[in-house]
Every structure is written in C-alpha cells, then in structure tokens.
GROMACS .gro file of C-alpha atoms in nm:
model
  120
    1MET     CA    1  -0.009   0.006  -0.012
    2THR     CA    2   0.119   0.349  -0.092
    3PRO     CA    3  -0.015   0.674   0.063
    4SER     CA    4  -0.243   0.857  -0.183
    5ALA     CA    5  -0.130   1.234  -0.089
    6ILE     CA    6   0.001   1.416   0.206
    7LEU     CA    7  -0.283   1.562   0.401
    8GLU     CA    8  -0.124   1.819   0.606
    9SER     CA    9   0.234   1.968   0.681
   10ALA     CA   10   0.344   2.096   1.018
   11LEU     CA   11   0.593   2.366   1.087
   12TYR     CA   12   0.678   2.506   1.433
   13VAL     CA   13   0.708   2.863   1.502
   14THR     CA   14   0.788   3.082   1.831
   15ASP     CA   15   0.589   3.400   1.664
   16LEU     CA   16   0.207   3.302   1.536
   17ASP     CA   17   0.127   3.635   1.464
   18ALA     CA   18   0.416   3.700   1.274
   19ALA     CA   19   0.360   3.346   1.095
   20GLU     CA   20   0.028   3.460   1.022
   21LYS     CA   21   0.123   3.788   0.846
   22PHE     CA   22   0.382   3.577   0.634
   23TYR     CA   23   0.166   3.290   0.540
   24THR     CA   24  -0.130   3.534   0.451
   25ASP     CA   25   0.000   3.848   0.348
   26VAL     CA   26   0.339   3.693   0.148
   27LEU     CA   27   0.212   3.365   0.040
   28GLY     CA   28  -0.180   3.450  -0.003
   29LEU     CA   29  -0.295   3.128   0.197
   30ASP     CA   30  -0.617   3.150   0.340
   31LEU     CA   31  -0.663   3.065   0.708
   32LEU     CA   32  -0.885   2.787   0.768
   33GLY     CA   33  -0.840   2.773   1.173
   34LYS     CA   34  -0.656   2.936   1.479
   35VAL     CA   35  -0.638   2.925   1.832
   36ASP     CA   36  -0.468   3.190   2.005
   37GLY     CA   37  -0.131   3.099   2.137
   38ARG     CA   38  -0.120   2.733   1.988
   39HIS     CA   39  -0.205   2.718   1.593
   40LEU     CA   40  -0.304   2.841   1.257
   41PHE     CA   41  -0.412   2.592   0.978
   42PHE     CA   42  -0.397   2.758   0.633
   43ARG     CA   43  -0.543   2.583   0.296
   44CYS     CA   44  -0.296   2.513   0.020
   45GLY     CA   45  -0.393   2.294  -0.269
   46ASP     CA   46  -0.540   2.002  -0.155
   47GLY     CA   47  -0.368   1.977   0.151
   48VAL     CA   48  -0.341   2.197   0.488
   49LEU     CA   49  -0.025   2.365   0.638
   50LEU     CA   50  -0.010   2.351   1.017
   51ILE     CA   51   0.167   2.624   1.181
   52PHE     CA   52   0.206   2.542   1.564
   53ASN     CA   53   0.358   2.717   1.840
   54ALA     CA   54   0.613   2.453   1.929
   55GLU     CA   55   0.606   2.509   2.323
   56ALA     CA   56   0.202   2.476   2.318
   57THR     CA   57   0.189   2.128   2.122
   58LYS     CA   58   0.465   1.964   2.384
   59VAL     CA   59   0.164   1.952   2.631
   60PRO     CA   60   0.014   1.643   2.624
   61PRO     CA   61  -0.382   1.659   2.600
   62ALA     CA   62  -0.621   1.646   2.917
   63PRO     CA   63  -0.757   1.286   3.014
   64ASP     CA   64  -1.121   1.412   2.898
   65ALA     CA   65  -1.016   1.577   2.585
   66ARG     CA   66  -1.204   1.536   2.308
   67LEU     CA   67  -0.951   1.506   2.077
   68LYS     CA   68  -0.656   1.330   2.224
   69VAL     CA   69  -0.350   1.477   1.956
   70PRO     CA   70  -0.039   1.324   2.101
   71PRO     CA   71   0.214   1.577   2.210
   72HIS     CA   72   0.444   1.659   1.923
   73GLY     CA   73   0.698   1.929   1.805
   74THR     CA   74   1.033   2.016   1.704
   75VAL     CA   75   1.357   2.202   1.741
   76GLY     CA   76   1.529   2.398   1.507
   77ASP     CA   77   1.468   2.489   1.125
   78GLY     CA   78   1.187   2.284   0.933
   79HIS     CA   79   1.150   2.258   0.577
   80LEU     CA   80   0.866   2.280   0.324
   81CYS     CA   81   0.860   2.285  -0.025
   82PHE     CA   82   0.562   2.421  -0.220
   83ALA     CA   83   0.521   2.300  -0.600
   84ALA     CA   84   0.545   2.548  -0.857
   85SER     CA   85   0.631   2.522  -1.257
   86ALA     CA   86   0.932   2.715  -1.372
   87ASP     CA   87   0.737   3.034  -1.483
   88GLU     CA   88   0.552   3.049  -1.161
   89ILE     CA   89   0.874   3.029  -0.974
   90ALA     CA   90   0.979   3.342  -1.150
   91ARG     CA   91   0.681   3.497  -1.058
   92TRP     CA   92   0.717   3.414  -0.704
   93ARG     CA   93   1.072   3.563  -0.711
   94ALA     CA   94   0.953   3.880  -0.816
   95HIS     CA   95   0.658   3.862  -0.591
   96LEU     CA   96   0.916   3.795  -0.281
   97GLU     CA   97   1.145   4.062  -0.376
   98ARG     CA   98   0.872   4.301  -0.388
   99LYS     CA   99   0.769   4.193  -0.050
  100LYS     CA  100   1.128   4.243   0.073
  101ILE     CA  101   1.184   3.862   0.156
  102VAL     CA  102   1.537   3.770   0.107
  103ILE     CA  103   1.585   3.483  -0.123
  104GLU     CA  104   1.836   3.272   0.099
  105SER     CA  105   1.944   3.041  -0.219
  106ASP     CA  106   1.818   3.013  -0.582
  107PHE     CA  107   1.955   2.693  -0.778
  108GLU     CA  108   1.901   2.440  -1.048
  109TRP     CA  109   1.884   2.059  -0.934
  110PRO     CA  110   2.101   1.832  -1.143
  111GLN     CA  111   1.818   1.587  -1.229
  112GLY     CA  112   1.599   1.895  -1.332
  113GLY     CA  113   1.396   2.145  -1.152
  114ARG     CA  114   1.492   2.463  -0.976
  115SER     CA  115   1.423   2.574  -0.615
  116ILE     CA  116   1.423   2.899  -0.432
  117TYR     CA  117   1.481   2.903  -0.077
  118ILE     CA  118   1.330   3.153   0.177
  119ARG     CA  119   1.294   3.197   0.563
  120ASP     CA  120   0.921   3.272   0.706
   0.00000   0.00000   0.00000
C-alpha cells in the first residue's frame, strides 16, 4: 500500500502573529483555523499547512480531551517545499522581492527543476 497524498504538513514557530502575517500577506494562503497561542491552519491546494507554537504542542492532552492529539514538536529549522512551475517560480521570485523577502538560495537541480529558498 502507498499513501495517496500528504494531507497535512506541520511547521513550528515561536511567533504565531508573525507567521500569520507571512503566510497570509506574503504567500496568500487562506486561514482555515486559529487558536490563539497554539496554532494556525492554512489551506494550500488539496492539503493543509499547520503552523504550531512549538511550546504549546509539547503539552499532552487532558484526560477528558475530546481530541487526544499526542504531544509533538521540533527544535530547529524545518523545511517545506511548495510546488511551482518554472514560470511560477520566476513570478514568485519577483513577488517575494517586492515584499522584501530575502531569497536565501536559488539553484537548478542536477536531475532537473529549480528551487528558491526563503525563511518565514
């Protein structure tokens, strides 16, 4: 068996307000859900991008919690890659530059394709 798709991807941040501004104002994602101090959920194509306050997700659910999501989180930088065509990447680069977002790296992969790297 093979999974058919990735439904959700999670990133962990220390500043949810800054993350909300970045993912809505810079990347144009639609905010699906928000719990102050804990998380932001954004629609991205057929999937969902979950942005968590890393400290808040380390806390186990209460014994009587309706949704018993186990503790999770990470330390250090995460990585997420959005799909884009070559033409879209060129437009994204121009858009990010207009928004004063630093392009950390931009290169062609030996097996084909191009990547640009930014930080939220």
